[in-house]
Amino acid sequence: LKPTRSQCRKMLAMDQGAVEEWLSEFKTLPETAISSYAASLKDKTSLVPALYKVIRESQSELLEPVCHQLFEFYRSGEAGLRRFTLQFLPELIWCCLSLAASRDLHRSGCIEALLLGIYNLEIVDKDGQSKVLTFTVPSLSKPSVYHEPSTIGSLALTEGALAKHGLSRVVFSGPHPQRETFTAQNRFEVLTFLLLCYNAALSYMSTTSLQSLCQLSSRISTCGYPRQHVRKYKGINTRMSVSSEFLVQLITGIYYALYNGEADMASKALDDVLYRAQLELYPEALLVGTSLFIYLQ
């Protein structure tokens, strides 16, 4: 049964009340109580769905104060509050891209400001220096849980020869420049880095957030293409440009969702991202997505 008009109004009033209470209580919170407050947010079961509704309704008068408070959460440095903001990232990215595609730049302003604020906080370390993300390539010259350099002498590789091949560090992200506004040139550079931050915290993300990520993946991959009608996605039907690196980050999140309760949505999302990667002939996204697809067979 569909809810009556009066029931809908009552539900909207309850959602608005939950958001307004959330907006007011943090302003008066002493700094010593921030950690306990962050831990208590998971008990506010009506808050997260209400915030999703505000973000999806770009004309909501609560959108701007909500975006401002989510940024304050992230700027606080408290891990729990940062994760609380991060869970909305897929939905914020979709709203940002869909509003930009519809040329509704006025209503996307506060969302873009929030995304840029998070980006500018993440690209620097605690000392304000540009952050560079690296990984170390393993070397046979250094012992590990799998081998001792001295035990592979029979392979005609002496310890002295192995020592010449020291550990090497490979940069996979950074340094990134500060951004004050979104442009057609930097949009996906910023959004790809934000998805990298989101993927680093995937184990803390809620079911709703993972579902939002899968929806983002499917919608951005199919909008404006024949598959949009197959998937029956309504709303915007403008083709959105994407980068290969952005699709790779989407696939990373989809991979986690596949094995954490969202197998159906994640499978469709992976299929849609591969569909778009094939249309664009993006080798990196095709390689990662096809590898995952074959693994699932």
C-alpha positions as semicolon CSV with decimal commas, in nm:
position;residue;x (nm);y (nm);z (nm)
1;L;0,000;0,000;0,000
2;K;0,122;0,346;-0,087
3;P;0,144;0,593;0,202
4;T;-0,123;0,862;0,209
5;R;-0,041;1,228;0,155
6;S;-0,065;1,300;0,527
7;Q;0,168;1,009;0,603
8;C;0,419;1,142;0,349
9;R;0,406;1,487;0,511
10;K;0,460;1,329;0,852
11;M;0,760;1,131;0,725
12;L;0,911;1,443;0,566
13;A;0,863;1,635;0,891
14;M;1,037;1,356;1,086
15;D;1,329;1,350;0,841
16;Q;1,364;1,727;0,853
17;G;1,351;1,719;1,232
18;A;1,627;1,458;1,248
19;V;1,851;1,665;1,018
20;E;1,784;1,992;1,201
21;E;1,861;1,830;1,536
22;W;2,187;1,692;1,391
23;L;2,280;2,036;1,257
24;S;2,226;2,208;1,590
25;E;2,378;1,957;1,832
26;F;2,727;1,956;1,679
27;K;2,757;2,335;1,701
28;T;2,730;2,329;2,079
29;L;2,947;2,021;2,129
30;P;3,261;2,072;2,347
31;E;3,586;1,948;2,191
32;T;3,631;1,686;2,462
33;A;3,304;1,518;2,363
34;I;3,374;1,486;1,989
35;S;3,505;1,126;2,006
36;S;3,204;0,998;2,201
37;Y;2,971;1,192;1,973
38;A;3,129;1,031;1,664
39;A;3,077;0,687;1,817
40;S;2,711;0,766;1,894
41;L;2,621;0,861;1,535
42;K;2,568;0,497;1,439
43;D;2,281;0,480;1,687
44;K;2,090;0,756;1,504
45;T;1,919;0,517;1,264
46;S;1,691;0,779;1,107
47;L;1,966;1,033;1,042
48;V;2,157;0,874;0,751
49;P;1,847;0,805;0,535
50;A;1,729;1,161;0,603
51;L;2,065;1,304;0,494
52;Y;2,055;1,100;0,173
53;K;1,715;1,252;0,095
54;V;1,852;1,604;0,147
55;I;2,151;1,539;-0,081
56;R;1,929;1,392;-0,353
57;E;1,691;1,686;-0,339
58;S;1,907;1,964;-0,479
59;Q;1,637;2,225;-0,409
60;S;1,625;2,146;-0,038
61;E;1,691;2,445;0,185
62;L;1,886;2,212;0,414
63;L;2,139;2,111;0,148
64;E;2,381;2,398;0,208
65;P;2,398;2,365;0,590
66;V;2,426;1,985;0,554
67;C;2,723;2,018;0,316
68;H;2,882;2,272;0,550
69;Q;2,848;2,042;0,849
70;L;2,979;1,738;0,659
71;F;3,287;1,946;0,577
72;E;3,324;2,047;0,943
73;F;3,310;1,678;1,032
74;Y;3,588;1,602;0,787
75;R;3,800;1,899;0,894
76;S;3,774;1,799;1,260
77;G;4,031;1,525;1,210
78;E;3,824;1,279;1,416
79;A;3,836;0,944;1,231
80;G;3,474;0,856;1,305
81;L;3,346;1,190;1,176
82;R;3,559;1,169;0,862
83;R;3,417;0,824;0,785
84;F;3,067;0,953;0,847
85;T;3,121;1,212;0,573
86;L;3,293;0,967;0,339
87;Q;2,992;0,734;0,332
88;F;2,800;0,999;0,134
89;L;3,077;1,046;-0,123
90;P;2,926;0,831;-0,405
91;E;2,594;1,014;-0,376
92;L;2,766;1,353;-0,365
93;I;2,971;1,267;-0,676
94;W;2,660;1,159;-0,865
95;C;2,472;1,477;-0,770
96;C;2,773;1,689;-0,870
97;L;2,805;1,521;-1,211
98;S;2,433;1,511;-1,288
99;L;2,385;1,878;-1,199
100;A;2,690;1,973;-1,405
101;A;2,557;1,773;-1,701
102;S;2,224;1,954;-1,676
103;R;2,408;2,290;-1,656
104;D;2,249;2,355;-1,315
105;L;2,564;2,509;-1,173
106;H;2,386;2,727;-0,915
107;R;2,239;2,433;-0,725
108;S;2,561;2,230;-0,742
109;G;2,769;2,501;-0,571
110;C;2,761;2,374;-0,213
111;I;2,820;2,012;-0,320
112;E;3,119;2,113;-0,531
113;A;3,255;2,320;-0,241
114;L;3,230;2,018;-0,010
115;L;3,404;1,786;-0,257
116;L;3,682;2,038;-0,323
117;G;3,721;2,096;0,051
118;I;3,770;1,724;0,118
119;Y;4,013;1,698;-0,175
120;N;4,224;1,992;-0,056
121;L;4,240;1,846;0,295
122;E;4,345;1,502;0,169
123;I;4,624;1,606;-0,066
124;V;4,840;1,743;0,217
125;D;4,980;1,584;0,532
126;K;4,943;1,717;0,887
127;D;5,233;1,956;0,827
128;G;5,072;2,103;0,516
129;Q;5,315;1,935;0,276
130;S;5,194;1,773;-0,046
131;K;5,109;1,409;0,015
132;V;5,259;1,143;-0,213
133;L;5,118;0,790;-0,202
134;T;5,369;0,517;-0,283
135;F;5,419;0,144;-0,260
136;T;5,740;-0,058;-0,231
137;V;5,837;-0,313;-0,494
138;P;5,962;-0,628;-0,312
139;S;6,327;-0,719;-0,361
140;L;6,490;-1,063;-0,343
141;S;6,786;-0,900;-0,168
142;K;6,578;-0,842;0,144
143;P;6,444;-1,125;0,362
144;S;6,070;-1,180;0,391
145;V;5,829;-1,434;0,539
146;Y;5,865;-1,625;0,212
147;H;6,241;-1,641;0,162
148;E;6,593;-1,574;0,288
149;P;6,840;-1,424;0,040
150;S;7,101;-1,684;0,136
151;T;6,877;-1,975;0,035
152;I;6,859;-1,879;-0,331
153;G;7,233;-1,891;-0,399
154;S;7,184;-2,201;-0,611
155;L;7,009;-1,982;-0,863
156;A;7,343;-1,820;-0,943
157;L;7,232;-1,502;-0,766
158;T;7,474;-1,408;-0,491
159;E;7,377;-1,185;-0,202
160;G;7,611;-0,925;-0,343
161;A;7,436;-0,933;-0,680
162;L;7,096;-0,921;-0,516
163;A;7,197;-0,627;-0,300
164;K;7,243;-0,417;-0,612
165;H;6,869;-0,441;-0,667
166;G;6,748;-0,252;-0,364
167;L;6,393;-0,170;-0,266
168;S;6,230;0,076;-0,501
169;R;5,932;0,292;-0,425
170;V;5,671;0,361;-0,690
171;V;5,445;0,665;-0,675
172;F;5,083;0,583;-0,757
173;S;4,922;0,909;-0,653
174;G;5,047;1,262;-0,600
175;P;5,159;1,522;-0,552
176;H;4,830;1,691;-0,637
177;P;4,774;2,066;-0,681
178;Q;4,523;2,261;-0,474
179;R;4,195;2,323;-0,656
180;E;3,959;2,614;-0,596
181;T;3,698;2,534;-0,861
182;F;3,589;2,249;-1,082
183;T;3,669;2,276;-1,451
184;A;3,620;2,034;-1,739
185;Q;3,994;1,966;-1,723
186;N;4,031;1,890;-1,351
187;R;3,690;1,746;-1,261
188;F;3,781;1,378;-1,293
189;E;4,128;1,426;-1,152
190;V;3,964;1,549;-0,830
191;L;3,683;1,292;-0,828
192;T;3,921;1,003;-0,898
193;F;4,137;1,103;-0,601
194;L;3,827;1,129;-0,380
195;L;3,722;0,778;-0,482
196;L;4,073;0,660;-0,392
197;C;4,018;0,804;-0,041
198;Y;3,674;0,640;-0,025
199;N;3,814;0,302;-0,130
200;A;4,079;0,326;0,143
201;A;3,794;0,325;0,398
202;L;3,567;0,068;0,231
203;S;3,562;-0,164;0,531
204;Y;3,391;0,112;0,733
205;M;3,123;0,193;0,474
206;S;2,759;0,106;0,533
207;T;2,539;-0,109;0,312
208;T;2,358;0,203;0,193
209;S;2,688;0,361;0,091
210;L;2,795;0,052;-0,106
211;Q;2,458;0,050;-0,282
212;S;2,506;0,418;-0,367
213;L;2,850;0,337;-0,513
214;C;2,699;0,065;-0,734
215;Q;2,424;0,301;-0,849
216;L;2,681;0,571;-0,929
217;S;2,882;0,320;-1,132
218;S;2,585;0,203;-1,335
219;R;2,432;0,543;-1,397
220;I;2,747;0,724;-1,502
221;S;2,841;0,433;-1,730
222;T;2,507;0,408;-1,910
223;C;2,355;0,758;-1,914
224;G;2,287;0,863;-2,273
225;Y;2,360;0,517;-2,413
226;P;2,114;0,244;-2,523
227;R;2,179;0,046;-2,205
228;Q;2,015;0,320;-1,999
229;H;1,678;0,210;-2,137
230;V;1,760;-0,155;-2,066
231;R;1,840;-0,070;-1,705
232;K;1,535;0,160;-1,691
233;Y;1,729;0,444;-1,531
234;K;1,512;0,753;-1,532
235;G;1,609;1,116;-1,501
236;I;1,910;1,262;-1,674
237;N;1,994;1,106;-2,011
238;T;2,297;1,316;-2,104
239;R;2,621;1,134;-2,179
240;M;2,887;1,206;-1,920
241;S;3,255;1,194;-2,000
242;V;3,463;0,972;-1,772
243;S;3,831;0,889;-1,738
244;S;3,987;0,545;-1,734
245;E;4,136;0,607;-1,388
246;F;3,792;0,700;-1,254
247;L;3,644;0,374;-1,385
248;V;3,928;0,177;-1,226
249;Q;3,848;0,330;-0,887
250;L;3,479;0,243;-0,937
251;I;3,576;-0,119;-1,011
252;T;3,786;-0,129;-0,693
253;G;3,482;-0,033;-0,486
254;I;3,257;-0,273;-0,680
255;Y;3,498;-0,558;-0,606
256;Y;3,455;-0,497;-0,232
257;A;3,077;-0,469;-0,263
258;L;3,061;-0,803;-0,448
259;Y;3,180;-0,989;-0,141
260;N;3,014;-0,777;0,124
261;G;2,642;-0,824;0,081
262;E;2,576;-0,646;-0,250
263;A;2,650;-0,919;-0,504
264;D;2,351;-0,848;-0,731
265;M;2,394;-0,471;-0,754
266;A;2,771;-0,498;-0,779
267;S;2,752;-0,755;-1,062
268;K;2,528;-0,524;-1,264
269;A;2,753;-0,229;-1,187
270;L;3,062;-0,420;-1,303
271;D;2,884;-0,518;-1,624
272;D;2,787;-0,154;-1,685
273;V;3,137;-0,019;-1,617
274;L;3,285;-0,278;-1,856
275;Y;3,025;-0,176;-2,114
276;R;3,140;0,185;-2,089
277;A;3,510;0,091;-2,088
278;Q;3,457;-0,104;-2,410
279;L;3,281;0,192;-2,571
280;E;3,563;0,426;-2,470
281;L;3,842;0,173;-2,541
282;Y;4,002;0,239;-2,202
283;P;4,277;-0,025;-2,160
284;E;4,332;0,012;-1,783
285;A;3,962;-0,017;-1,697
286;L;3,918;-0,304;-1,945
287;L;4,213;-0,494;-1,796
288;V;4,100;-0,458;-1,433
289;G;3,729;-0,506;-1,505
290;T;3,775;-0,806;-1,734
291;S;4,010;-0,972;-1,484
292;L;3,746;-0,940;-1,214
293;F;3,472;-1,056;-1,451
294;I;3,668;-1,372;-1,546
295;Y;3,749;-1,439;-1,181
296;L;3,378;-1,439;-1,100
297;Q;3,294;-1,698;-1,366
